[in-house]
Short mmCIF file of C-alpha atoms and ligand atoms in Angstrom, two decimals:
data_model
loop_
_atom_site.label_atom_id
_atom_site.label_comp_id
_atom_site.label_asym_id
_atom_site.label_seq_id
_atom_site.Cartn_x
_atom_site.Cartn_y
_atom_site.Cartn_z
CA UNK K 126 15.17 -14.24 23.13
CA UNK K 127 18.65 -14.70 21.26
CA UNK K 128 17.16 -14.90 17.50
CA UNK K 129 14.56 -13.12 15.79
CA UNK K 130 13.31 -13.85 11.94
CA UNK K 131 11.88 -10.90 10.08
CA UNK K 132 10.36 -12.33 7.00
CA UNK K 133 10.28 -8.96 4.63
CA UNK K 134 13.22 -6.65 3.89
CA UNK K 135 10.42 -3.77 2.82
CA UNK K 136 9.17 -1.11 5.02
CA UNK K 137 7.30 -3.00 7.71
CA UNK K 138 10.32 -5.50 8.05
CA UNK K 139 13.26 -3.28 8.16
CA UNK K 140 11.26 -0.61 10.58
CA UNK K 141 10.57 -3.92 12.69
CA UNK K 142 14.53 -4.79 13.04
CA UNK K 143 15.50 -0.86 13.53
CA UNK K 144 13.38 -0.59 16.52
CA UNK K 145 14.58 -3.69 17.49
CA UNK K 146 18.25 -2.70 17.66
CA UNK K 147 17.24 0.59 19.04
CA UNK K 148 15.18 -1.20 21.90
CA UNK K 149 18.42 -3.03 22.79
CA UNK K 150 18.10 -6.29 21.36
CA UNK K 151 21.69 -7.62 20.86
CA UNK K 152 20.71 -11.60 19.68
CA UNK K 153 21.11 -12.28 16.13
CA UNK K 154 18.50 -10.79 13.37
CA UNK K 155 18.28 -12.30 9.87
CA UNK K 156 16.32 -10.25 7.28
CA UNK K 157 14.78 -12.91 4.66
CA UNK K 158 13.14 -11.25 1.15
CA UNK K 159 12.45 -13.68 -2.01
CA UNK K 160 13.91 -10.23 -4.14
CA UNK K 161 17.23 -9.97 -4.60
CA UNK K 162 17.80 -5.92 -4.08
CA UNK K 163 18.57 -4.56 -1.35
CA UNK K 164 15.95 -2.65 0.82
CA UNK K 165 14.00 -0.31 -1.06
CA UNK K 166 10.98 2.27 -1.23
CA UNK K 167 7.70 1.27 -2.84
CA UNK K 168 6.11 5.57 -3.48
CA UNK K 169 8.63 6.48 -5.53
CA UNK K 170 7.81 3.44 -8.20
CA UNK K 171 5.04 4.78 -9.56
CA UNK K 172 5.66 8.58 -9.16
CA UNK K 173 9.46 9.71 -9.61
CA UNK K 174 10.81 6.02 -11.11
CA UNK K 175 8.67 6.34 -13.69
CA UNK K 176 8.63 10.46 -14.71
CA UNK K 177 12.01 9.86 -14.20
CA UNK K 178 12.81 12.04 -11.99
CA UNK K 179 14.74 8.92 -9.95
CA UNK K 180 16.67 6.15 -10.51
CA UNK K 181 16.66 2.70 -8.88
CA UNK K 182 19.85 3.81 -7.14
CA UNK K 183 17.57 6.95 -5.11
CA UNK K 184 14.98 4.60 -3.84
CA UNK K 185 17.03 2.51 -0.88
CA UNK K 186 15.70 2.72 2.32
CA UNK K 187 17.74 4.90 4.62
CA UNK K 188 16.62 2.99 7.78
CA UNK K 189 18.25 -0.32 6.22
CA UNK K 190 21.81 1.26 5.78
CA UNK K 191 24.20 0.11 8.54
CA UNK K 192 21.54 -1.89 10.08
CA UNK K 193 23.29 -4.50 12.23
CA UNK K 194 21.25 -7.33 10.98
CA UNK K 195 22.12 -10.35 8.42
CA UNK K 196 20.38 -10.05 4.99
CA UNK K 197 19.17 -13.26 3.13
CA UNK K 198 18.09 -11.54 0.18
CA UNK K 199 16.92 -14.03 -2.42
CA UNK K 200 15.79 -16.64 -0.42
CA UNK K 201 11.69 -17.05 -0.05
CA UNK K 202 9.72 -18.04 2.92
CA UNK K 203 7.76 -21.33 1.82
CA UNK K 204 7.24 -22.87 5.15
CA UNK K 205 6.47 -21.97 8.94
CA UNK K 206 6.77 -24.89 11.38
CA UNK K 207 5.87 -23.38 15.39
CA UNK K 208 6.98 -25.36 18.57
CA UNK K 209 4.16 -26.24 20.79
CA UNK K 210 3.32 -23.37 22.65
CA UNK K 211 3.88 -23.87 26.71
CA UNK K 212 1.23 -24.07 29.25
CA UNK K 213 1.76 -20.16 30.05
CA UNK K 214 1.75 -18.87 26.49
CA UNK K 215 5.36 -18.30 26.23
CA UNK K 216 7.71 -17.66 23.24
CA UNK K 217 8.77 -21.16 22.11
CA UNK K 218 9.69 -20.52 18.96
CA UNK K 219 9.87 -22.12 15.43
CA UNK K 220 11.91 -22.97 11.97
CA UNK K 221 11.31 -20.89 8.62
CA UNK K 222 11.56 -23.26 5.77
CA UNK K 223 13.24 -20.85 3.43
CA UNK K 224 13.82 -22.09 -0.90
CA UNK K 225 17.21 -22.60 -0.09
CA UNK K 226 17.21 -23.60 3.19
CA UNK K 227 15.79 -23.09 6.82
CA UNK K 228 16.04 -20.51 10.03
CA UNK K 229 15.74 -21.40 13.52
CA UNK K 230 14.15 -18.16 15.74
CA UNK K 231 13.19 -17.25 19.08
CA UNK K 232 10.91 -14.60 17.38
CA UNK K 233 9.69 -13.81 13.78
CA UNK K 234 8.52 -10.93 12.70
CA UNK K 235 6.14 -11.76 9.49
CA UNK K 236 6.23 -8.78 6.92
CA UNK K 237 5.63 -9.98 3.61
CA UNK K 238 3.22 -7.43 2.16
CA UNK K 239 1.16 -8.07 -0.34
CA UNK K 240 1.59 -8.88 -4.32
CA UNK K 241 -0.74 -7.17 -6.64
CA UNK K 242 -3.74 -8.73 -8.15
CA UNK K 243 -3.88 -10.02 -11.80
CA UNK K 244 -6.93 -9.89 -14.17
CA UNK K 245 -8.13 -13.84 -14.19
CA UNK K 246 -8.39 -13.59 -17.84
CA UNK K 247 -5.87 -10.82 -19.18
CA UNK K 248 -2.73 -12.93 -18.25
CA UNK K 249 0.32 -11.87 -19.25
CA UNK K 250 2.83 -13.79 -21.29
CA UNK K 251 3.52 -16.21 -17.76
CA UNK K 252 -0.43 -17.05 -17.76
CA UNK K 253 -0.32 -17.29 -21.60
CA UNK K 254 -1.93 -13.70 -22.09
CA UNK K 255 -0.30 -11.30 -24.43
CA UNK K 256 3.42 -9.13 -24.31
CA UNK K 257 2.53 -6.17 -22.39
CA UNK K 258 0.12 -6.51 -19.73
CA UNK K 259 1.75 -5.55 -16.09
CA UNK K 260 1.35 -4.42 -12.85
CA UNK K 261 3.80 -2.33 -10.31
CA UNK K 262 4.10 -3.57 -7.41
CA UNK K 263 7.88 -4.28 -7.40
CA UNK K 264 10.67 -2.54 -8.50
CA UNK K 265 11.35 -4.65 -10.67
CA UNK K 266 7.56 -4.19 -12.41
CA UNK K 267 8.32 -0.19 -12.42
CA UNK K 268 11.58 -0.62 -14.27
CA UNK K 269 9.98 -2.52 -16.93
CA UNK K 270 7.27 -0.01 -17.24
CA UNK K 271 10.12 2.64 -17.30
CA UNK K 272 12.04 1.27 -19.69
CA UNK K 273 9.25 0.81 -22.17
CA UNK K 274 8.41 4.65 -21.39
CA UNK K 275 12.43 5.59 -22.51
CA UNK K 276 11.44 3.46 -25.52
CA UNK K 277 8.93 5.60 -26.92
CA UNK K 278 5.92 3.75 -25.37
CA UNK K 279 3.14 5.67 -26.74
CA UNK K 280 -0.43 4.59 -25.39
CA UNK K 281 -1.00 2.95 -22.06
CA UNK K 282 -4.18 1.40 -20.82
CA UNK K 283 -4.68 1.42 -17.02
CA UNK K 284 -7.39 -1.03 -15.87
CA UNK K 285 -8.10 0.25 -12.02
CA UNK K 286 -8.49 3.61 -10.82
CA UNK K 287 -7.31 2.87 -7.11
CA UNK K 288 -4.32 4.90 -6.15
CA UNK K 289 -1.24 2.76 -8.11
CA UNK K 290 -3.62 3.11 -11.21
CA UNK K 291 -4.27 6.90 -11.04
CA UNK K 292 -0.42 7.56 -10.00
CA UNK K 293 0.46 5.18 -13.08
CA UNK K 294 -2.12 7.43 -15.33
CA UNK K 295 -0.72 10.74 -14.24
CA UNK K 296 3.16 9.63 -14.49
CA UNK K 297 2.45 8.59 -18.14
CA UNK K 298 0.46 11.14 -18.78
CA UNK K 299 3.47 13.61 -17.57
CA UNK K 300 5.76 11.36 -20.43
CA UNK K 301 3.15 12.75 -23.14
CA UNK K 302 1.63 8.76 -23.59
CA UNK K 303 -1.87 8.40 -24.53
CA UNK K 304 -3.76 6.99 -21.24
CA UNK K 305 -7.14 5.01 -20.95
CA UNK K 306 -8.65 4.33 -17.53
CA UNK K 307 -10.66 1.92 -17.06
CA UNK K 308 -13.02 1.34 -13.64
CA UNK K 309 -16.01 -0.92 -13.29
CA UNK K 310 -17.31 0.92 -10.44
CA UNK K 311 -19.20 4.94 -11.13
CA UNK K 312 -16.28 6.61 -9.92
CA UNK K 313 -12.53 6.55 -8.94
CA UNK K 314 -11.94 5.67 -5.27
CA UNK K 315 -15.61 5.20 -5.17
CA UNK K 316 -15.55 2.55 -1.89
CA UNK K 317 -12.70 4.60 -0.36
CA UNK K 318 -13.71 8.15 -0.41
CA UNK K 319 -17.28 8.35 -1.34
CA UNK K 320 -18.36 9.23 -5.18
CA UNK K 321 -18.17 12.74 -5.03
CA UNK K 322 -14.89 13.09 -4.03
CA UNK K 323 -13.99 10.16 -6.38
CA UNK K 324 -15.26 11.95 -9.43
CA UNK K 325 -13.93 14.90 -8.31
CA UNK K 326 -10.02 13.12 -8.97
CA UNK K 327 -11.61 12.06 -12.26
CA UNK K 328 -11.80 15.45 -13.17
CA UNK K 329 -8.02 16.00 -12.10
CA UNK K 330 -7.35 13.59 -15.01
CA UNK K 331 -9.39 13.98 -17.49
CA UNK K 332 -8.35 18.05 -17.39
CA UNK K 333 -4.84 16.69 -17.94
CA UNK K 334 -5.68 14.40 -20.67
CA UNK K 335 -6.63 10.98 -19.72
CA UNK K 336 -9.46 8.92 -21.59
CA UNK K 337 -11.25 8.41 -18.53
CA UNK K 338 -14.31 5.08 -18.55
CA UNK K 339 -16.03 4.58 -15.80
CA UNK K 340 -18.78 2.04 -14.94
CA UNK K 341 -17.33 -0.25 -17.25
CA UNK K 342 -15.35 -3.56 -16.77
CA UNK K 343 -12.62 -5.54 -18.76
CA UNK K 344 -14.14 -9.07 -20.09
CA UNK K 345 -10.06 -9.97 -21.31
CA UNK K 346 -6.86 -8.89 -23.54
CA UNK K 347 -5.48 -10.32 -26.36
CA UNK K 348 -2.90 -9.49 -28.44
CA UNK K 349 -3.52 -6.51 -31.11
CA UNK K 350 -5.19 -7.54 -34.29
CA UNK K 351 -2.95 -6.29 -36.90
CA UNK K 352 0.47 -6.47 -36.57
CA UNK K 353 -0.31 -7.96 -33.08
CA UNK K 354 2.20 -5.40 -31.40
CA UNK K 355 0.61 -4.50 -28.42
CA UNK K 356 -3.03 -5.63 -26.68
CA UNK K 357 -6.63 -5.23 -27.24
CA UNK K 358 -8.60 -4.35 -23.84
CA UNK K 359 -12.25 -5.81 -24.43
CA UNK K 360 -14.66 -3.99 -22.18
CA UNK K 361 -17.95 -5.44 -21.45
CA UNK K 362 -19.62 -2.82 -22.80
CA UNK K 363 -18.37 -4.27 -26.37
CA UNK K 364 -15.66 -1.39 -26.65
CA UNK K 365 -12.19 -2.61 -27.74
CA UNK K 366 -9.36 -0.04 -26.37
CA UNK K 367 -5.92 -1.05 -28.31
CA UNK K 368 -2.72 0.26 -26.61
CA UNK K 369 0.86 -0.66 -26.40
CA UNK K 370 0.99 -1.75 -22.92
CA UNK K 371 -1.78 -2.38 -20.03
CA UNK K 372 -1.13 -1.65 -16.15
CA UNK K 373 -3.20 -3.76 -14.07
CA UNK K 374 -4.21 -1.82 -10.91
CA UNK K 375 -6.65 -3.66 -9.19
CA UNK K 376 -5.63 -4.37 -5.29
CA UNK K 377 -3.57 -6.72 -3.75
CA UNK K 378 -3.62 -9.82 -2.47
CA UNK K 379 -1.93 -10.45 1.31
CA UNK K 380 1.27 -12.69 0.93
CA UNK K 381 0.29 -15.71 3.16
CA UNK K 382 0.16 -18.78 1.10
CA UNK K 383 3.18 -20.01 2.56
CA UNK K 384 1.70 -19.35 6.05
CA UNK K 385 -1.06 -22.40 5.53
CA UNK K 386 -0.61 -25.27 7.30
CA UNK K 387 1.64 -22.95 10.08
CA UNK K 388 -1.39 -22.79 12.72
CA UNK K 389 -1.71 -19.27 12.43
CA UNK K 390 -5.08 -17.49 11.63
CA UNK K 391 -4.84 -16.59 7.93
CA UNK K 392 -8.12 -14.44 7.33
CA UNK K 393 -7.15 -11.83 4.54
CA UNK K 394 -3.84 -11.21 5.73
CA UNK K 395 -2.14 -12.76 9.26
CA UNK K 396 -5.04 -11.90 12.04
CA UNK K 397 -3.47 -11.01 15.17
CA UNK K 398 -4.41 -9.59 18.24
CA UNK K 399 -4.44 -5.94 19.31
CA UNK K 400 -0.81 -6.18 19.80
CA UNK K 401 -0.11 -7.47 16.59
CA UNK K 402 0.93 -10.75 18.63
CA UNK K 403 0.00 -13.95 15.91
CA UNK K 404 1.12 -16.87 17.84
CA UNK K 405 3.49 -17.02 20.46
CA UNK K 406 6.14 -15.05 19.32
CA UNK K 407 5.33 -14.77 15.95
CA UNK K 408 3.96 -10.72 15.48
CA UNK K 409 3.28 -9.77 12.00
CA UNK K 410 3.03 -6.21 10.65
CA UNK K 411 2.42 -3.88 7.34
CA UNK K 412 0.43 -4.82 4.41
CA UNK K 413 -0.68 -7.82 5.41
CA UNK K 414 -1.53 -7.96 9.36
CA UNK K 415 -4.82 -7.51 10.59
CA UNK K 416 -5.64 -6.45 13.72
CA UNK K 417 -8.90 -5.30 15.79
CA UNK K 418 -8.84 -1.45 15.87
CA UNK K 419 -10.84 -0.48 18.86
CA UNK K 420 -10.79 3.18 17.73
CA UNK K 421 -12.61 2.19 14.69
CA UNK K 422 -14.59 -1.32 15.91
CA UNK K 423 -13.37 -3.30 13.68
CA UNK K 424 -10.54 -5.87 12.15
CA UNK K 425 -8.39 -3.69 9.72
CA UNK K 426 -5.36 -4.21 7.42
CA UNK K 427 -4.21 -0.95 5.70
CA UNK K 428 -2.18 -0.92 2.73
CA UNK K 429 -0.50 2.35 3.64
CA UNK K 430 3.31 3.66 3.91
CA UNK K 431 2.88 5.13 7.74
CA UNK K 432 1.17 1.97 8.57
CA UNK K 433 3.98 0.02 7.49
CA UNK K 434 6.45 1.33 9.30
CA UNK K 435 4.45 2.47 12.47
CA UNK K 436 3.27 -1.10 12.90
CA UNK K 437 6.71 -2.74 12.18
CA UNK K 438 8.46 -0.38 15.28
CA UNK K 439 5.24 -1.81 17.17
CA UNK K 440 5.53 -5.35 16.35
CA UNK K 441 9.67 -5.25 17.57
CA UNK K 442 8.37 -3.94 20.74
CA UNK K 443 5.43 -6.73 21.02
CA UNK K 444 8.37 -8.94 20.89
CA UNK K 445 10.45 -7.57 23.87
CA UNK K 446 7.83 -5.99 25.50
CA UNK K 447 5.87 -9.29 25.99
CA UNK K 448 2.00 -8.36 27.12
CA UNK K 449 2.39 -5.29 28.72
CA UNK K 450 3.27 -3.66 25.03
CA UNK K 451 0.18 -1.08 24.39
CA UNK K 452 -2.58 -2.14 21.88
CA UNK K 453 -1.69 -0.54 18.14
CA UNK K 454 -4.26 1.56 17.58
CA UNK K 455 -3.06 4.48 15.28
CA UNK K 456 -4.95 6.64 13.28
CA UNK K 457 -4.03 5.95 9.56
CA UNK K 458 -2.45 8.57 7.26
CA UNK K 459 -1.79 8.04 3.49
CA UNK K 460 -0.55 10.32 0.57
CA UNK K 461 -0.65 10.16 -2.84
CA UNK K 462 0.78 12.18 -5.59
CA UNK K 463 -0.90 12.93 -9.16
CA UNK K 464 0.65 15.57 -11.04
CA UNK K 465 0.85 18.81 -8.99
CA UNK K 466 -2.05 17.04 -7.06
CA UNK K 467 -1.37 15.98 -3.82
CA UNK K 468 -4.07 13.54 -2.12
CA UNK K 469 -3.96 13.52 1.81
CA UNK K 470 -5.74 10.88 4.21
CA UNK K 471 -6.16 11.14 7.85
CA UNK K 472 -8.71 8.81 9.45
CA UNK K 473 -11.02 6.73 7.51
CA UNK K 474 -13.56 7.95 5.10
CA UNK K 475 -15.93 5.39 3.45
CA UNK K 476 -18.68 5.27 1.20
CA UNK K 477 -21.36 5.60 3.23
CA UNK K 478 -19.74 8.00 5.82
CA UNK K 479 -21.22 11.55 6.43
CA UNK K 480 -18.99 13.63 4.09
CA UNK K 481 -18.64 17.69 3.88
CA UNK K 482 -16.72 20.01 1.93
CA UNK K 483 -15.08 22.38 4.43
CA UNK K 484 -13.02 24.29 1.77
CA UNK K 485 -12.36 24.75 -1.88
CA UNK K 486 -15.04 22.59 -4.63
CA UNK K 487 -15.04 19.46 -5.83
CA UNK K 488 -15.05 21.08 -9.39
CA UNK K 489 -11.57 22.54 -8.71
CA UNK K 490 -7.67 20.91 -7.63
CA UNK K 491 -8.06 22.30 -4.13
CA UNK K 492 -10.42 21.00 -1.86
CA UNK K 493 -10.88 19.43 1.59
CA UNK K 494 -13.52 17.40 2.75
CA UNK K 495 -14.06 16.28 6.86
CA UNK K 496 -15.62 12.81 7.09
CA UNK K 497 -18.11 11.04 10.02
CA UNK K 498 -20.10 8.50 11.17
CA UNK K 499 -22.22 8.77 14.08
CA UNK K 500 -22.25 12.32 14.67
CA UNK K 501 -18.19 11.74 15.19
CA UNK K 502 -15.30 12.90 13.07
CA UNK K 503 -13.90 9.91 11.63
CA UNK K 504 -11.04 11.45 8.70
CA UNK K 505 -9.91 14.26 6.88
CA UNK K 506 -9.30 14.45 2.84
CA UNK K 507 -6.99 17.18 1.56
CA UNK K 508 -6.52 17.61 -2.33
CA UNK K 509 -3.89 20.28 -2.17
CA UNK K 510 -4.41 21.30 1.22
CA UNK K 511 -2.13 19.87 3.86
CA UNK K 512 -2.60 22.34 5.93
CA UNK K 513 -6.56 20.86 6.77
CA UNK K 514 -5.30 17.15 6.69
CA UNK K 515 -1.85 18.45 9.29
CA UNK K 516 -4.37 20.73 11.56
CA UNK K 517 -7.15 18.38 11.53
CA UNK K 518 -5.37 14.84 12.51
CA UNK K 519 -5.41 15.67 16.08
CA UNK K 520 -8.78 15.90 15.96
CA UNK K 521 -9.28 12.83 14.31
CA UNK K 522 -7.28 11.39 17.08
CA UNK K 523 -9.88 12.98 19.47
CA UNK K 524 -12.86 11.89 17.59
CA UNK K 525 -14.62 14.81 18.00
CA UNK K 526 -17.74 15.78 16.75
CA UNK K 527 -18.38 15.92 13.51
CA UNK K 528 -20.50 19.29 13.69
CA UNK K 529 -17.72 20.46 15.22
CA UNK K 530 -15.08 19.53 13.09
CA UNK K 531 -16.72 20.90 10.06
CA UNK K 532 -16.88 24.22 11.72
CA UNK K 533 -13.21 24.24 13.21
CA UNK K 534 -12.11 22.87 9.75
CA UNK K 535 -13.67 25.58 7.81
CA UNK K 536 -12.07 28.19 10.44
CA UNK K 537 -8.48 26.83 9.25
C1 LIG T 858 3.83 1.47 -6.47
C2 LIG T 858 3.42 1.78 -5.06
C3 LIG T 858 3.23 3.09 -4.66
C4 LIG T 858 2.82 3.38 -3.36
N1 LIG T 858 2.62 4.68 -3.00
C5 LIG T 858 2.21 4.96 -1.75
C6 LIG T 858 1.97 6.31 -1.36
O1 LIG T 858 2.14 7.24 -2.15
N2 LIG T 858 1.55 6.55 -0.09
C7 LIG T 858 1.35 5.54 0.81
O2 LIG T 858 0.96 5.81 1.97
N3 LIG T 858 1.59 4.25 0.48
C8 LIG T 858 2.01 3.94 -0.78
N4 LIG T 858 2.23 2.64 -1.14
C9 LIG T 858 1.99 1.57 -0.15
C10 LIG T 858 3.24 1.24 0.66
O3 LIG T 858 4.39 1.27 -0.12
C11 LIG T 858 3.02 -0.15 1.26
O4 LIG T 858 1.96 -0.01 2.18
C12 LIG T 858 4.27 -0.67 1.96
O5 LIG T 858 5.29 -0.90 1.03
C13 LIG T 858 3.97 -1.97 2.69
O6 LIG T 858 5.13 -2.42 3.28
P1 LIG T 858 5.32 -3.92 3.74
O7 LIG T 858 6.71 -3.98 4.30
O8 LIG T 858 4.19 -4.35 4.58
O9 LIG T 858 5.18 -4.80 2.43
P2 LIG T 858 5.92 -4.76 1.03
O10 LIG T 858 6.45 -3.39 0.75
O11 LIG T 858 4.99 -5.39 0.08
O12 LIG T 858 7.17 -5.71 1.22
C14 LIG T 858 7.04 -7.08 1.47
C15 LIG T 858 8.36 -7.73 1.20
O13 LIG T 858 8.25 -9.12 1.51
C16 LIG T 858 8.86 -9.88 0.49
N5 LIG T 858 8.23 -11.20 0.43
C17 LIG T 858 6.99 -11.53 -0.01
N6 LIG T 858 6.75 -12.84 0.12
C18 LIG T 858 7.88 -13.38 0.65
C19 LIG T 858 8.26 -14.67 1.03
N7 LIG T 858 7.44 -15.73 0.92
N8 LIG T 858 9.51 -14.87 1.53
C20 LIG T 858 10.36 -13.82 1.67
N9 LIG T 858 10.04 -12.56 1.35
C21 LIG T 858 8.82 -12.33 0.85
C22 LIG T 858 8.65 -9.07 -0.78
O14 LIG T 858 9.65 -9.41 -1.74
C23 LIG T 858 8.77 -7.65 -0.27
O15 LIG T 858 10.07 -7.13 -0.37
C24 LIG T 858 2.62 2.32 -2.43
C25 LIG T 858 2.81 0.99 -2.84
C26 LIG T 858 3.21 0.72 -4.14
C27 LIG T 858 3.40 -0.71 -4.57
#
C-alpha cells in the first residue's frame, strides 16, 4: 500500500494516521476535512469554549502537531468511486472525488463524524427560520454561541436534554443567562440511562437554576413578536418560551450522503465488519462506523470521544494488518461535564436494563449506579464518583455478574 486517504481531520481521522505512522507506514497520507481549521477538539466546545475558560487557540489536537501527513483542509468529500475488488478480496483501491478536486488511494480511512440534527420546522435563517436558532457541533457553531454570550446574551432556550444540550444549559447557566430546557421524552437521558437516573441530572439543573420542561415537544420557532429580536419556542403543549437565542440539541445524523452510490453499506452510519473493514480497503471509524459488537450482540455506532480515537488507531491497523487484525470490540467509556458535575460511563446502560444504586442517592450530586441485563454486569454510571466508574471498568470488561458487581461496587 503506497497511499492512504483519511477522509476526517477530527479525532477518529487524525488517531487513524498517528497509528499509522507509528505502525511504520512510510507511503503518502493526505488528511481531507470540508473545515478549514486545523485539527481540533470537539469537549471543550461546549464546556470551557463557551464559560470561557478557553480559547479557539487551546483546543488543537496534540496528536495532529508534527504529524507527517499532507492536510487538505477545505476541501469536502462528495464522491467515492472503488476499483473492482479482485477475486481474493484484496485492496484495489479507489478515487475520492473531493469539491475541488480528486485523490487516488491504496487505502481510505472514512472518518467523517456526524453533523448535528436540525428541528424540521425551527430552521434557522439558511432554512428561512428566524436569527438565532443553532446548534454546536463545530467550532465554528460554539464561537458563535460564545460570542453572543460576550455580548450580553441574556436568555437561552435549549431544545434537547442529551448530553451537548445539558453541557450547553450548565455553561450558560455558569454565564448567569436565563436557560429553558426543553425534552419531549419524561426525563433527561431517559433512553440512555434509564429515568431515574435521568431525572436525577434534572435535579442537578434545576438546583442551579434552569427552567427545566419535560414531556413536552417543540411544534416550531418564529421570530419574537414584538420587536422581533430574538425567537418564540412554541411547545405543543400551547406554551410559548421567548428567548434570545435557541440551541438545538437533538442527535446527530452520520455524515454519509456523499458515500451513496460508492457500493458501500450505508445503514445509519458506514456498516462494517468486526474489523471495521467496509470494502476492500476502505475501513471507517468514529462517529459514524458501525460495527457488530460481539460483547454486546449487536451492530453499534457510539458517538463517544474514546471511541473515536480507539477505533481510528484500530482502523490504521485493519489497513496494514490485513485479516489477521483482532475484531474491535472495546468496552465504551464517555464523560461529560455539568458544572462541578462530572457524568462517567463505562459499559452500556439502557432503559430497560437492571439498574442499582450502589452508592450515594439519586436526590443528591454524588451517586453511582451498576447496570445489567441478564443477570450480567453490563456498565457503570458515576455522578461524581470516578473512583466506582475507574474500579468498576474491569469488571465490565469481565462481564461479571451483576449480583456480584453490586456487592463489590458497594464495597469500593
Ligand atoms: C460539543 C461536543 C462536546 C462533546 N463532548 C464530549 C464529551 O464530553 N465526552 C465524550 O466522550 N464525547 C464528547 N463528544 C463527542 C466526541 O467529540 C465525538 O465522538 C468525536 O468528535 C467524534 O470524532 P470523529 O472524528 O468520528 O468525528 P467528528 O469529530 O465529527 O469529525 C468529523 C470530521 O469530518 C469532517 N467532514 C465531514 N464531512 C466531510 C466530507 N464530506 N468531506 C471532508 N470532511 C468531512 C468534519 O468537518 C469533521 O472535521 C462531544 C461532541 C461535541 C460535538
Amino acid at each position: 500500500m503506497d497511499a492512504i486517504v483519511v477522509v476526517g481531520a477530527s479525532l477518529a481521522g487524525v488517531h487513524a494516521a498517528a497509528a499509522l505512522r507509528r505502525d511504520g507506514f512510510v507511503g503518502s497520507i493526505t488528511v481531507v476535512d470540508a473545515q478549514a481549521h486545523r485539527p481540533y477538539d470537539r469537549p471543550p466546545l461546549s464546556k470551557e469554549l463557551l464559560t470561557g475558560r478557553f480559547g479557539p487557540d487551546d483546543i488543537g489536537l496534540r496528536s495532529a502537531v508534527d504529524l507527517d501527513v499532507t492536510w487538505r483542509l477545505g476541501s469536502a468529500a462528495v464522491g467515492l468511486e472503488l476499483n473492482s475488488s479482485g477475486a481474493d478480496g484484496a485492496a484495489l483501491g479507489g478515487r475520492l472525488l473531493l469539491d475541488d478536486g480528486e485523490l487516488a488511494f491504496d487505502g481510505l480511512v472514512i472518518a467523517c463524524g456526524a453533523s448535528a440534527r436540525t428541528l424540521p420546522d425551527a430552521g434557522g435563517p439558511d432554512a428561512g427560520g428566524p436569527d438565532g436558532v443553532g446548534v454546536l457541533r463545530t467550532l465554528d457553531d460554539a464561537l458563535a454561541l460564545r460570542s453572543a454570550l460576550d455580548d450580553g446574551l441574556s436568555s437561552v432556550v435549549v431544545v434537547g436534554a442529551g448530553f451537548i444540550g445539558l453541557e450547553v444549559a450548565a455553561s450558560c447557566r455558569q454565564r448567569d443567562v436565563a436557560v429553558t430546557l426543553v425534552e419531549p421524552m419524561a426525563a433527561p437521558l431517559g433512553r440512555i440511562l434509564g429515568d431515574d437516573v435521568g431525572l436525577a441530572l434534572a435535579g442537578v439543573h434545576r438546583r442551579h437554576g434552569v427552567d427545566v420542561r419535560l414531556g413536552v415537544g417543540v411544534q416550531r420557532v418564529t421570530a419574537a413578536a414584538g420587536d422581533g429580536s430574538g425567537c418564540d419556542v412554541h411547545l405543543d403543549d400551547g406554551s410559548v418560551v421567548t428567548a434570545q437565542r435557541v440551541v438545538v440539541g437533538i442527535g446527530v445524523v452520520p455524515n454519509t450522503d456523499w458515500l451513496q452510490g460508492s457500493g458501500l453499506t450505508i445503514d445509519n452510519g458506514v456498516v462494517c465488519d468486526e474489523t471495521l473493514w467496509a470494502a476492500p480497503g476502505v475501513v471507517a471509524a468514529g462517529d459514524l462506523a458501525r460495527w457488530p459488537s460481539a460483547r454486546f450482540g449487536s451492530m453499534l455506532r457510539v458517538e463517544h470521544w474514546d471511541h473515536a480515537v480507539a477505533s481510528g488507531e484500530a482502523a490504521a491497523r485493519r489497513l496494514l494488518a490485513g485479516a489477521d487484525a483482532p475484531a474491535f470490540d472495546p468496552v465504551p467509556w464517555f464523560w461529560s461535564d455539568q458544572y462541578d458535575t462530572k457524568v462517567q460511563l463505562v459499559g452500556m446502560a439502557g432503559a430497560d436494563a437492571d439498574a442499582e444504586v450502589v452508592s450515594g442517592s439519586l436526590d443528591d450530586d454524588r451517586f453511582a449506579v451498576v447496570y445489567g441485563r441478564n443477570g450480567r454486569l453490563t456498565g457503570v454510571l458515576g455522578v461524581n464518583r470516578p473512583r466506582h466508574v475507574a474500579l468498576m471498568r474491569a469488571r465490565v470488561e469481565q462481564g461479571i455478574s451483576f449480583d456480584d458487581a453490586v456487592t463489590a461496587a458497594r464495597d469500593l
